[in-house]
Amino acid sequence: MDFRGSHILSIDQFDRSDIEKLFSVADKLEPYASKEKITRVLEGAILGNMFFEPSTRTRISFGASFNLLGGNVREITEVGSSSLAKGESLADTAQVLSGYSDIIVMRHPENDSVQRFAEASRVPVINAGDGSNEHPSQALLDLYTIQKELSQNGKSIDGLRIALVGDLKYGRAVHSLCKILSLHDNVTMNLISPKELRIPSEIAELLASRGLNIKETENLEDGISEVDIIYVTRVQEERFKDKNDANKYRGLLSLNQSIYTANCEPNTVIMHPLPRDSRSDANELDSDLYENPNLAIFRQADNGVVIRMAIFALVLDIEEKIEETSRPVNWKVGLKD
Ligand code: CP
């Protein structure tokens, strides 16, 4: 793919060389993400950070990434604070906002809404989650995390054994992750969910057509016993027409330390796109896992910054200019002793 000036709407746009390119730029940007160095390469540029659905990680990390490259961020954080609430169309909104922004990140509750928005935009648009469809930047940071975690145990993504747990029907992070993993060789995927929340058939067919070794089960202990990664997700209650239906599935697939110890191989890595539902009737990742060094959920969230910086660097074609305005930071980072 030619990243320059492209919309990033789906993992379908990527092949393995695109992913390798993005990860190599992310590695280069690590000193800027960790604030050892500063760059002002995007000075004067404006990100339109348009979130028409709740978000903590994706909105703040996209905004922080743009700031770390020297750009400014303007935001909408809910439909009710925009003129969509007055009946304005997505196409008109895109026409207007792309006049104020150099690039737009957008999240919206409807499947394919970001694509429709992008078709009317005059600047590149990044999909930050459209309904239950896709969350491509999440899949990229998830894969980057998987690669980093596996490399510590001398493993690579080719040959990966992964368990995907929870709401596989509505979880857009899972859908994008399945697509990106399907580009790799010899991947074994255990899909663990209640039968009503199984992976959509079009994704199951894609995985089968690309030769992944798939097992579907409703049993957590059975599915997590011989894997390198357990990727847990929450029940996406906002996608259910009737919230009472979502309640039926909350708490059915909860992982805690004793289940982990009894069933998992040593060094099995635990991931979650977050937010995890920590209410007592859900609690899909118990707090007793906090001391488990293989719990990678916060390392995973941290990787969102460098991956989103890399997306901006490639789409805005400033990768080669980052060093031109580079200098060391001159403040102390972190808490006092
Ligand atoms: N993982 C993720 O998309 O989190 P937020 O909903 O907080 O952005």
Short mmCIF file of C-alpha atoms and ligand atoms in Angstrom, two decimals:
data_model
loop_
_atom_site.label_atom_id
_atom_site.label_comp_id
_atom_site.label_asym_id
_atom_site.label_seq_id
_atom_site.Cartn_x
_atom_site.Cartn_y
_atom_site.Cartn_z
CA MET A 1 0.00 0.00 0.00
CA ASP A 2 1.07 3.58 -0.58
CA PHE A 3 0.36 5.09 2.86
CA ARG A 4 0.79 8.71 1.67
CA GLY A 5 -2.56 10.51 1.70
CA SER A 6 -4.49 7.24 2.18
CA HIS A 7 -7.52 6.64 4.36
CA ILE A 8 -6.91 3.81 6.87
CA LEU A 9 -10.31 2.13 7.14
CA SER A 10 -9.74 -1.63 7.33
CA ILE A 11 -7.06 -4.25 7.89
CA ASP A 12 -8.08 -5.49 4.41
CA GLN A 13 -5.84 -2.71 3.04
CA PHE A 14 -2.68 -4.21 4.59
CA ASP A 15 -0.29 -6.92 3.53
CA ARG A 16 2.68 -8.18 5.51
CA SER A 17 5.15 -5.75 3.97
CA ASP A 18 2.90 -2.82 4.96
CA ILE A 19 2.81 -4.09 8.53
CA GLU A 20 6.59 -4.54 8.61
CA LYS A 21 7.03 -0.99 7.26
CA LEU A 22 4.69 0.44 9.93
CA PHE A 23 6.41 -1.48 12.73
CA SER A 24 9.87 -0.32 11.59
CA VAL A 25 8.66 3.32 11.69
CA ALA A 26 7.15 2.65 15.14
CA ASP A 27 10.52 1.35 16.35
CA LYS A 28 12.17 4.52 15.03
CA LEU A 29 9.63 6.67 16.86
CA GLU A 30 10.08 4.92 20.21
CA PRO A 31 12.46 7.62 21.64
CA TYR A 32 9.80 10.25 20.87
CA ALA A 33 6.94 8.21 22.35
CA SER A 34 8.99 7.60 25.51
CA LYS A 35 9.94 11.31 25.63
CA GLU A 36 13.68 10.87 25.40
CA LYS A 37 13.51 13.15 22.34
CA ILE A 38 11.16 15.82 20.93
CA THR A 39 10.25 16.46 17.31
CA ARG A 40 8.16 19.36 15.94
CA VAL A 41 7.78 17.83 12.47
CA LEU A 42 3.98 18.34 12.39
CA GLU A 43 4.08 21.93 13.73
CA GLY A 44 1.07 23.79 12.32
CA ALA A 45 -0.88 20.61 11.41
CA ILE A 46 -4.34 19.99 12.87
CA LEU A 47 -5.86 16.61 13.75
CA GLY A 48 -9.67 16.47 13.82
CA ASN A 49 -10.25 13.83 16.51
CA MET A 50 -13.92 13.00 16.00
CA PHE A 51 -15.35 10.53 18.53
CA PHE A 52 -19.09 9.97 18.25
CA GLU A 53 -18.90 7.08 20.72
CA PRO A 54 -17.13 6.76 24.13
CA SER A 55 -13.39 6.16 24.21
CA THR A 56 -10.48 6.53 26.62
CA ARG A 57 -7.44 4.86 25.01
CA THR A 58 -8.02 5.40 21.32
CA ARG A 59 -9.01 9.07 21.54
CA ILE A 60 -6.31 10.11 23.98
CA SER A 61 -3.53 8.06 22.36
CA PHE A 62 -4.32 9.36 18.86
CA GLY A 63 -4.35 12.90 20.27
CA ALA A 64 -1.15 12.38 22.28
CA SER A 65 0.55 10.85 19.24
CA PHE A 66 -0.26 13.88 17.13
CA ASN A 67 0.95 16.22 19.89
CA LEU A 68 4.18 14.23 20.23
CA LEU A 69 4.82 14.85 16.52
CA GLY A 70 4.31 18.59 17.10
CA GLY A 71 0.72 18.94 15.81
CA ASN A 72 -2.46 20.36 17.36
CA VAL A 73 -5.68 18.46 18.14
CA ARG A 74 -9.32 19.60 17.87
CA GLU A 75 -11.98 17.24 19.20
CA ILE A 76 -15.62 16.22 19.21
CA THR A 77 -16.41 13.71 21.96
CA GLU A 78 -20.08 12.84 21.43
CA VAL A 79 -22.82 13.03 18.82
CA GLY A 80 -24.81 15.37 21.10
CA SER A 81 -22.11 18.04 21.00
CA SER A 82 -21.98 18.07 17.18
CA SER A 83 -24.47 19.16 14.53
CA LEU A 84 -25.14 15.49 13.68
CA ALA A 85 -27.65 15.90 16.53
CA LYS A 86 -29.45 18.49 14.37
CA GLY A 87 -29.75 16.10 11.44
CA GLU A 88 -26.59 17.04 9.53
CA SER A 89 -25.36 14.17 7.33
CA LEU A 90 -22.02 12.42 7.73
CA ALA A 91 -21.10 13.60 4.22
CA ASP A 92 -21.70 17.28 5.05
CA THR A 93 -19.88 16.85 8.35
CA ALA A 94 -16.92 15.37 6.47
CA GLN A 95 -16.89 18.21 3.93
CA VAL A 96 -16.83 20.79 6.70
CA LEU A 97 -14.39 19.14 9.10
CA SER A 98 -11.91 18.31 6.35
CA GLY A 99 -11.70 22.06 5.68
CA TYR A 100 -10.48 22.57 9.25
CA SER A 101 -8.15 19.57 9.59
CA ASP A 102 -5.11 18.01 7.88
CA ILE A 103 -6.14 14.51 8.95
CA ILE A 104 -9.20 13.12 10.74
CA VAL A 105 -9.55 10.23 13.19
CA MET A 106 -13.14 9.08 13.58
CA ARG A 107 -15.12 6.66 15.75
CA HIS A 108 -18.84 6.14 15.17
CA PRO A 109 -21.39 3.53 16.36
CA GLU A 110 -22.57 2.49 12.85
CA ASN A 111 -20.79 -0.15 10.75
CA ASP A 112 -19.20 1.40 7.60
CA SER A 113 -19.94 4.96 8.80
CA VAL A 114 -16.25 5.92 8.75
CA GLN A 115 -15.99 4.68 5.15
CA ARG A 116 -18.98 6.86 4.16
CA PHE A 117 -17.43 9.81 5.98
CA ALA A 118 -14.09 9.23 4.22
CA GLU A 119 -15.74 9.22 0.80
CA ALA A 120 -16.77 12.87 1.37
CA SER A 121 -13.55 13.96 3.11
CA ARG A 122 -10.84 16.06 1.48
CA VAL A 123 -8.16 14.81 3.91
CA PRO A 124 -7.11 11.31 5.06
CA VAL A 125 -9.45 9.60 7.54
CA ILE A 126 -8.39 6.95 10.07
CA ASN A 127 -11.01 4.50 11.34
CA ALA A 128 -10.94 4.47 15.17
CA GLY A 129 -13.81 1.96 15.35
CA ASP A 130 -17.03 1.74 13.32
CA GLY A 131 -19.76 -0.15 15.13
CA SER A 132 -18.96 -3.85 15.40
CA ASN A 133 -17.10 -3.80 12.08
CA GLU A 134 -13.40 -2.93 12.49
CA HIS A 135 -10.80 -1.22 14.67
CA PRO A 136 -7.67 -1.36 12.50
CA SER A 137 -5.28 0.70 14.63
CA GLN A 138 -6.14 -1.56 17.60
CA ALA A 139 -5.19 -4.65 15.54
CA LEU A 140 -1.91 -3.03 14.55
CA LEU A 141 -0.99 -2.24 18.16
CA ASP A 142 -2.17 -5.70 19.24
CA LEU A 143 0.05 -7.38 16.65
CA TYR A 144 2.99 -5.14 17.62
CA THR A 145 2.43 -6.19 21.25
CA ILE A 146 2.19 -9.88 20.33
CA GLN A 147 5.45 -9.63 18.40
CA LYS A 148 7.23 -7.93 21.31
CA GLU A 149 5.89 -10.32 23.94
CA LEU A 150 6.65 -13.44 21.86
CA SER A 151 10.17 -12.30 21.01
CA GLN A 152 11.02 -12.40 24.73
CA ASN A 153 10.31 -16.15 24.62
CA GLY A 154 12.16 -16.68 21.31
CA LYS A 155 8.91 -17.07 19.32
CA SER A 156 7.49 -15.33 16.24
CA ILE A 157 3.97 -14.64 14.97
CA ASP A 158 4.27 -17.36 12.33
CA GLY A 159 3.34 -20.47 14.32
CA LEU A 160 1.37 -18.46 16.89
CA ARG A 161 -1.22 -20.24 19.04
CA ILE A 162 -3.83 -17.79 20.32
CA ALA A 163 -7.12 -18.02 22.23
CA LEU A 164 -9.70 -15.29 21.54
CA VAL A 165 -12.16 -15.14 24.43
CA GLY A 166 -15.51 -13.42 24.94
CA ASP A 167 -17.85 -11.53 22.64
CA LEU A 168 -16.45 -12.51 19.25
CA LYS A 169 -19.67 -11.51 17.46
CA TYR A 170 -19.67 -7.79 18.23
CA GLY A 171 -16.00 -7.22 19.17
CA ARG A 172 -14.53 -5.07 16.40
CA ALA A 173 -11.02 -5.37 17.87
CA VAL A 174 -11.29 -9.15 17.48
CA HIS A 175 -12.53 -8.85 13.89
CA SER A 176 -9.56 -6.71 12.87
CA LEU A 177 -7.15 -8.91 14.84
CA CYS A 178 -8.42 -12.05 13.07
CA LYS A 179 -7.83 -10.38 9.71
CA ILE A 180 -4.29 -9.31 10.55
CA LEU A 181 -3.36 -12.72 12.01
CA SER A 182 -4.74 -14.43 8.91
CA LEU A 183 -1.85 -12.85 6.96
CA HIS A 184 0.59 -15.03 8.93
CA ASP A 185 1.62 -18.66 8.55
CA ASN A 186 0.67 -21.65 10.66
CA VAL A 187 -1.54 -19.76 13.12
CA THR A 188 -3.73 -21.79 15.50
CA MET A 189 -6.77 -19.92 16.83
CA ASN A 190 -9.05 -21.12 19.62
CA LEU A 191 -12.32 -19.16 19.50
CA ILE A 192 -13.94 -19.26 22.96
CA SER A 193 -17.38 -17.69 23.27
CA PRO A 194 -21.00 -18.47 24.10
CA LYS A 195 -22.52 -19.93 20.93
CA GLU A 196 -24.74 -16.85 20.43
CA LEU A 197 -21.60 -14.65 20.39
CA ARG A 198 -19.54 -16.68 17.91
CA ILE A 199 -17.33 -14.99 15.34
CA PRO A 200 -19.32 -13.71 12.29
CA SER A 201 -19.46 -16.23 9.45
CA GLU A 202 -17.63 -13.99 6.95
CA ILE A 203 -14.61 -13.80 9.27
CA ALA A 204 -14.74 -17.53 10.01
CA GLU A 205 -14.78 -18.16 6.24
CA LEU A 206 -11.82 -15.82 5.70
CA LEU A 207 -9.82 -17.64 8.40
CA ALA A 208 -10.67 -21.00 6.87
CA SER A 209 -9.80 -19.84 3.35
CA ARG A 210 -6.37 -18.68 4.57
CA GLY A 211 -5.65 -22.04 6.18
CA LEU A 212 -5.69 -21.15 9.88
CA ASN A 213 -6.16 -24.00 12.30
CA ILE A 214 -9.44 -23.08 14.06
CA LYS A 215 -11.12 -24.62 17.08
CA GLU A 216 -14.42 -23.24 18.47
CA THR A 217 -15.46 -23.96 22.06
CA GLU A 218 -17.57 -22.52 24.89
CA ASN A 219 -15.15 -23.89 27.51
CA LEU A 220 -12.48 -21.48 28.78
CA GLU A 221 -10.23 -24.10 30.41
CA ASP A 222 -10.25 -26.23 27.27
CA GLY A 223 -9.43 -23.29 24.98
CA ILE A 224 -6.56 -21.70 26.92
CA SER A 225 -4.51 -24.79 27.73
CA GLU A 226 -2.04 -24.86 24.83
CA VAL A 227 -1.64 -21.31 23.57
CA ASP A 228 0.98 -18.54 23.58
CA ILE A 229 -1.53 -15.68 23.94
CA ILE A 230 -4.94 -15.38 25.61
CA TYR A 231 -6.79 -12.36 24.17
CA VAL A 232 -9.83 -11.58 26.33
CA THR A 233 -12.67 -9.22 25.39
CA ARG A 234 -15.69 -7.80 27.19
CA VAL A 235 -19.34 -8.36 26.26
CA GLN A 236 -20.07 -5.38 23.97
CA GLU A 237 -23.33 -4.47 25.68
CA GLU A 238 -23.70 -1.26 23.63
CA ARG A 239 -24.27 -3.39 20.51
CA PHE A 240 -27.22 -5.35 21.97
CA LYS A 241 -30.73 -4.06 21.18
CA ASP A 242 -31.82 -5.20 24.66
CA LYS A 243 -29.20 -4.74 27.42
CA ASN A 244 -30.83 -7.60 29.37
CA ASP A 245 -29.63 -9.96 26.63
CA ALA A 246 -26.05 -8.81 27.21
CA ASN A 247 -26.37 -9.54 30.93
CA LYS A 248 -26.91 -13.25 30.12
CA TYR A 249 -23.28 -13.51 28.96
CA ARG A 250 -21.52 -11.33 31.53
CA GLY A 251 -19.23 -13.33 33.81
CA LEU A 252 -19.44 -16.58 31.81
CA LEU A 253 -15.81 -16.44 30.69
CA SER A 254 -13.78 -14.95 33.54
CA LEU A 255 -10.06 -15.61 33.86
CA ASN A 256 -8.35 -15.53 37.24
CA GLN A 257 -4.99 -16.66 38.58
CA SER A 258 -6.11 -20.10 39.73
CA ILE A 259 -7.66 -20.93 36.33
CA TYR A 260 -4.47 -19.62 34.69
CA THR A 261 -2.18 -21.69 36.95
CA ALA A 262 -4.23 -24.86 36.48
CA ASN A 263 -4.53 -24.68 32.70
CA CYS A 264 -1.93 -22.48 31.00
CA GLU A 265 1.59 -23.16 29.83
CA PRO A 266 4.33 -21.11 31.54
CA ASN A 267 4.65 -17.58 30.08
CA THR A 268 1.25 -17.60 28.39
CA VAL A 269 0.65 -13.89 27.72
CA ILE A 270 -2.66 -12.30 28.70
CA MET A 271 -3.96 -9.47 26.52
CA HIS A 272 -7.17 -7.41 26.35
CA PRO A 273 -7.92 -4.41 24.10
CA LEU A 274 -9.52 -2.75 27.13
CA PRO A 275 -11.72 -1.44 28.62
CA ARG A 276 -12.16 -4.61 30.68
CA ASP A 277 -15.45 -4.80 32.55
CA SER A 278 -14.39 -4.89 36.21
CA ARG A 279 -17.92 -4.93 37.65
CA SER A 280 -18.27 -7.95 39.94
CA ASP A 281 -20.81 -9.72 37.70
CA ALA A 282 -18.48 -9.51 34.69
CA ASN A 283 -14.84 -9.32 35.85
CA GLU A 284 -13.46 -11.01 32.73
CA LEU A 285 -9.88 -10.50 34.01
CA ASP A 286 -9.70 -10.83 37.78
CA SER A 287 -7.63 -8.35 39.79
CA ASP A 288 -5.64 -11.30 41.22
CA LEU A 289 -3.86 -11.46 37.83
CA TYR A 290 -2.30 -8.07 38.54
CA GLU A 291 0.90 -9.61 39.95
CA ASN A 292 1.22 -12.00 36.99
CA PRO A 293 4.16 -10.74 34.88
CA ASN A 294 2.50 -12.19 31.77
CA LEU A 295 -0.44 -9.77 32.09
CA ALA A 296 0.44 -7.49 29.17
CA ILE A 297 -2.69 -5.32 29.06
CA PHE A 298 -1.03 -2.06 30.08
CA ARG A 299 2.07 -2.64 27.93
CA GLN A 300 -0.44 -3.27 25.11
CA ALA A 301 -2.25 0.04 25.78
CA ASP A 302 1.09 1.89 25.94
CA ASN A 303 2.01 0.57 22.49
CA GLY A 304 -0.99 2.47 21.10
CA VAL A 305 0.98 5.71 21.14
CA VAL A 306 3.94 4.63 19.06
CA ILE A 307 1.79 2.72 16.57
CA ARG A 308 -0.52 5.71 16.08
CA MET A 309 2.50 8.00 15.68
CA ALA A 310 3.73 5.64 12.95
CA ILE A 311 0.34 5.77 11.19
CA PHE A 312 0.46 9.59 11.15
CA ALA A 313 4.10 9.61 10.02
CA LEU A 314 3.38 7.36 7.04
CA VAL A 315 0.00 8.82 6.00
CA LEU A 316 1.31 12.40 6.27
CA ASP A 317 4.62 11.39 4.65
CA ILE A 318 6.89 12.99 7.25
CA GLU A 319 8.81 9.87 8.21
CA GLU A 320 12.08 11.14 6.70
CA LYS A 321 11.70 14.63 8.27
CA ILE A 322 11.27 13.62 11.92
CA GLU A 323 14.97 14.01 12.76
CA GLU A 324 15.20 17.52 11.23
CA THR A 325 13.49 19.10 14.25
CA SER A 326 14.69 16.55 16.78
CA ARG A 327 16.20 17.54 20.15
CA PRO A 328 16.54 15.93 23.60
CA VAL A 329 13.86 16.64 26.24
CA ASN A 330 14.87 18.95 29.06
CA TRP A 331 12.44 17.92 31.79
CA LYS A 332 12.43 15.03 34.25
CA VAL A 333 9.78 12.37 33.58
CA GLY A 334 8.16 10.33 36.35
CA LEU A 335 7.30 10.48 40.03
CA LYS A 336 9.84 11.53 42.64
CA ASP A 337 11.29 8.69 44.76
N1 CP B 1 -9.40 -0.35 23.03
C1 CP B 1 -10.22 0.71 22.86
O1 CP B 1 -10.71 0.98 21.75
O2 CP B 1 -10.43 1.44 23.99
P1 CP B 1 -11.31 2.75 24.07
O3 CP B 1 -12.74 2.36 23.77
O4 CP B 1 -11.13 3.28 25.47
O5 CP B 1 -10.80 3.72 23.03
#
